[in-house]
PDB file of C-alpha atoms in Angstrom:
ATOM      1  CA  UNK D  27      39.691 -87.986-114.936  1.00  0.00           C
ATOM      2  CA  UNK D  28      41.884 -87.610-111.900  1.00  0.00           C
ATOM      3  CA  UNK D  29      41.920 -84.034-110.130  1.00  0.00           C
ATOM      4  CA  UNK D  30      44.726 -83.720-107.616  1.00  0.00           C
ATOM      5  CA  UNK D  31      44.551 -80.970-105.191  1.00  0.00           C
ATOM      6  CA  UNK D  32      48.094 -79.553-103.007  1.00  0.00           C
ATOM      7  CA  UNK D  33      47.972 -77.290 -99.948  1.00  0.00           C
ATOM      8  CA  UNK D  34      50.098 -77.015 -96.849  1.00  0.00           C
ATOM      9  CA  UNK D  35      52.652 -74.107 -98.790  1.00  0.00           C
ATOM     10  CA  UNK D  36      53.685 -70.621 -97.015  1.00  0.00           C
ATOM     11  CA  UNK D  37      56.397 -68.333 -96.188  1.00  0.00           C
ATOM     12  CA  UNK D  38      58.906 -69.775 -93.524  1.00  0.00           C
ATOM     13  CA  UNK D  39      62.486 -68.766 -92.381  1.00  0.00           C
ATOM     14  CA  UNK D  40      65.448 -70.605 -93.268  1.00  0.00           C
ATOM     15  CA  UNK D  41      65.519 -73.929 -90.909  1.00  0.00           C
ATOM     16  CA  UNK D  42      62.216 -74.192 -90.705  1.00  0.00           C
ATOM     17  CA  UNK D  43      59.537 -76.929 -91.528  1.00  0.00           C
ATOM     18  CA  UNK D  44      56.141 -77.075 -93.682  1.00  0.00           C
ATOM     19  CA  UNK D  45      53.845 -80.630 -94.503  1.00  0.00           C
ATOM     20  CA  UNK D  46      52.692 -80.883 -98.047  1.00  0.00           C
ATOM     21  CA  UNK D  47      49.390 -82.218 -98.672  1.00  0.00           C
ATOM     22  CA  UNK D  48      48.448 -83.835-102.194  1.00  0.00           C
ATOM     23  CA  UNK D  49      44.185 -85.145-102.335  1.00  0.00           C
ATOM     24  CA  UNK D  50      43.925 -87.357-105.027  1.00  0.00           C
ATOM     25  CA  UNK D  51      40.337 -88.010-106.763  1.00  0.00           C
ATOM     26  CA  UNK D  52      38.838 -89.287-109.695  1.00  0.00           C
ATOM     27  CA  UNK D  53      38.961 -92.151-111.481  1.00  0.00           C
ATOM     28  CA  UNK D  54      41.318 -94.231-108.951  1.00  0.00           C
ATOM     29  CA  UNK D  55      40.927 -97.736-108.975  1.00  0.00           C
ATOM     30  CA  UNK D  56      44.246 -98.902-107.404  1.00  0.00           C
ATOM     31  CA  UNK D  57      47.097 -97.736-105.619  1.00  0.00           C
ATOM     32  CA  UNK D  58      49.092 -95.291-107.958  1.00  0.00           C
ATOM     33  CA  UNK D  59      52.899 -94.199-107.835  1.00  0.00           C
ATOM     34  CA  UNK D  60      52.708 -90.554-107.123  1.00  0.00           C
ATOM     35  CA  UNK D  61      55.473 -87.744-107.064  1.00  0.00           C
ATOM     36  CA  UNK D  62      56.405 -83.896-105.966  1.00  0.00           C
ATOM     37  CA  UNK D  63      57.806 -81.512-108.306  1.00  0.00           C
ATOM     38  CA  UNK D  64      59.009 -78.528-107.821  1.00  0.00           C
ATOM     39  CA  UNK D  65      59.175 -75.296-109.969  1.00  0.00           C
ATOM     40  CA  UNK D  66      61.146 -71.795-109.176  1.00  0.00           C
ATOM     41  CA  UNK D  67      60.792 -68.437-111.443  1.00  0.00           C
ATOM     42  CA  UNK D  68      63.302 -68.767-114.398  1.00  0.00           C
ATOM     43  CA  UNK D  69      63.971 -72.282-113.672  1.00  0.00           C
ATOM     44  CA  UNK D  70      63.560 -76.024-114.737  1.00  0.00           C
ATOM     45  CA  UNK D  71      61.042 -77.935-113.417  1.00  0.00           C
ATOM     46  CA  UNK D  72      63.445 -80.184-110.582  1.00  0.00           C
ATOM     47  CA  UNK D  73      62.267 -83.998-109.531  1.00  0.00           C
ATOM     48  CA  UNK D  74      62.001 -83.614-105.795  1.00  0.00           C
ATOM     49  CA  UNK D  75      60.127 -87.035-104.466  1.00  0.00           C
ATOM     50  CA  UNK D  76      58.811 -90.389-105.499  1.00  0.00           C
ATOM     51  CA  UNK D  77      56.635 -93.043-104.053  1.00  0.00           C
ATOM     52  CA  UNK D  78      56.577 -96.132-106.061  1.00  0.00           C
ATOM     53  CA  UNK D  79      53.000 -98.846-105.889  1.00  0.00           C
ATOM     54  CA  UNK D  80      55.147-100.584-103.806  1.00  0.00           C
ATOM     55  CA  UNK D  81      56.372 -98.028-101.051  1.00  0.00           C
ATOM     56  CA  UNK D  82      59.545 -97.292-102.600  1.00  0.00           C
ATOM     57  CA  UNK D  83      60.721 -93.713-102.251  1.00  0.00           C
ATOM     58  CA  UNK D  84      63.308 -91.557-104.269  1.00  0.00           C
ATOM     59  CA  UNK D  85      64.440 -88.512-103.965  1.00  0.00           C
ATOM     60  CA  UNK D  86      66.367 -85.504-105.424  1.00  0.00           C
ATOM     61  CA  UNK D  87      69.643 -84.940-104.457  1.00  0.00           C
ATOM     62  CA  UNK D  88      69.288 -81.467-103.608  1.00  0.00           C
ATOM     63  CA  UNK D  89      66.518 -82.371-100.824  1.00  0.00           C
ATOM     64  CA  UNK D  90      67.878 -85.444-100.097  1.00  0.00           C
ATOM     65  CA  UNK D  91      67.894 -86.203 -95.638  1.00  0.00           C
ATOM     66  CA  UNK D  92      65.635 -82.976 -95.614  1.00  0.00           C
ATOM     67  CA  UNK D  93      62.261 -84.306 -97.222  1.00  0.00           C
ATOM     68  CA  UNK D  94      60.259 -87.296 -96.819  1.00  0.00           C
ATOM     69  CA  UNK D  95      57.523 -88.228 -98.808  1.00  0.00           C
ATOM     70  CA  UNK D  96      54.476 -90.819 -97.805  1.00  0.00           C
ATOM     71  CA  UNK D  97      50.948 -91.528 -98.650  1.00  0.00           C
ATOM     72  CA  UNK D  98      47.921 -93.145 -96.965  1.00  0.00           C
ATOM     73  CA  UNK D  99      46.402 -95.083 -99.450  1.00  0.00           C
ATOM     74  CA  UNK D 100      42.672 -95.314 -97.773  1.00  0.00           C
ATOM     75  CA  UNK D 101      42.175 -91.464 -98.145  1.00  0.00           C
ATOM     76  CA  UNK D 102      44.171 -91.399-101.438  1.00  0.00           C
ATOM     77  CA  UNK D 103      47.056 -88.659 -99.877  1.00  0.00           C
ATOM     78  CA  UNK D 104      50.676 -88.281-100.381  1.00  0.00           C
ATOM     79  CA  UNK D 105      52.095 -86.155 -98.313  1.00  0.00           C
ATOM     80  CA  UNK D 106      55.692 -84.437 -98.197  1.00  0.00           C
ATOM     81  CA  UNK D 107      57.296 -83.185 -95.105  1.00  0.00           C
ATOM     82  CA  UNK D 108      60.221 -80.180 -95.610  1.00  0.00           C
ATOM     83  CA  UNK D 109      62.824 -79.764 -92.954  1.00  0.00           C
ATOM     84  CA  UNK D 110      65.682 -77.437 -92.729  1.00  0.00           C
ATOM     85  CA  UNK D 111      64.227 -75.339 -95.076  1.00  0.00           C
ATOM     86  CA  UNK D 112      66.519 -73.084 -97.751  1.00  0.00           C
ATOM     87  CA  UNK D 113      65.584 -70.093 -99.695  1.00  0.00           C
ATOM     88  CA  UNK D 114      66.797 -72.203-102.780  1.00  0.00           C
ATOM     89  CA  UNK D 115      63.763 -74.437-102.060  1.00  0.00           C
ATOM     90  CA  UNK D 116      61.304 -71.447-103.082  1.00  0.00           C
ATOM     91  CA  UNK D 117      59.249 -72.655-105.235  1.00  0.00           C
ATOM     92  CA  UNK D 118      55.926 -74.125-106.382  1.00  0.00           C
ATOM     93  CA  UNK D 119      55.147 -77.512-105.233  1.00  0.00           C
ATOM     94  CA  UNK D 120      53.320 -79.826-107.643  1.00  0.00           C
ATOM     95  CA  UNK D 121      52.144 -83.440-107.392  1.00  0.00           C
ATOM     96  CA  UNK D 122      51.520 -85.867-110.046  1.00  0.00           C
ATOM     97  CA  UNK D 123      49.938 -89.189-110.926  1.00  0.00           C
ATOM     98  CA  UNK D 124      49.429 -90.958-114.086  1.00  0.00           C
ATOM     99  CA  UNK D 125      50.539 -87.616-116.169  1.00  0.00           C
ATOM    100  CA  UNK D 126      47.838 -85.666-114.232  1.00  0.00           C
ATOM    101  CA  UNK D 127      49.148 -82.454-112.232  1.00  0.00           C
ATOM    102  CA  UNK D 128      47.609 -80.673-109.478  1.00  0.00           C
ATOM    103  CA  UNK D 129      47.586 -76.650-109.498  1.00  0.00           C
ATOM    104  CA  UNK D 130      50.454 -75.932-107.081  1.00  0.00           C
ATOM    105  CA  UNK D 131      51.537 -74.741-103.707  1.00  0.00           C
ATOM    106  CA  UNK D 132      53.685 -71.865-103.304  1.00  0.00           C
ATOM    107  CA  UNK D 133      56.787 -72.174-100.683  1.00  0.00           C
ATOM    108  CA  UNK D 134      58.784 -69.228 -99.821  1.00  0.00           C
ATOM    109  CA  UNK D 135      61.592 -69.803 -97.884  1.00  0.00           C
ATOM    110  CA  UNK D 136      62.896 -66.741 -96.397  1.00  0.00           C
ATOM    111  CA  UNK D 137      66.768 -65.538 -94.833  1.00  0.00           C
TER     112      UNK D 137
END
């Protein structure tokens, strides 16, 4: 079993910046590629960031030079830091491993 955990969500104005957390635990025996999702009312769940075993990031184009994601792989974290927030980035923020998904934390970006 792996059990991830997100906090760091709120309500913020337009422009403004929030930090993602993502605590990994469980049955984690190596380093593991992890990723944010995102998920709005009446929408499709949208691919926002990636980190590969390797370091390797991706992102989605929508949040592209706005987000950054990283990790520290000693306390088993990925993190995700928001800039120049937009009320189109409302939403709840999962992460995921190895098909297991965390519970969520809600962003509200106001205008």
């Amino acid at each position: 079993q792996v059990q991830l955990v997100e906090s760091g969500g709120g309500l913020v104005q337009t422009g403004g910046s929030l930090r993602l957390s993502c605590a990994a635990s469980g049955s984690i025996f190596s380093i593991n590629a992890m990723a944010w999702y995102r998920q709005a009312p009446g929408k499709q769940r949208e691919f926002v960031a990636a980190m590969t075993t390797s370091g390797a990031t991706n992102y989605g184009d929508s949040v592209k030079g706005r987000f950054t994601v990283s990790r520290d792989n000693v306390k088993n974290m990925v993190y995700l830091q928001m800039n120049n927030l937009k009320p189109e980035d409302t939403a709840v923020y999962l992460c995921q491993m190895k098909g297991y998904w965390g519970q969520g934390t809600q962003v509200t970006v106001s205008s």
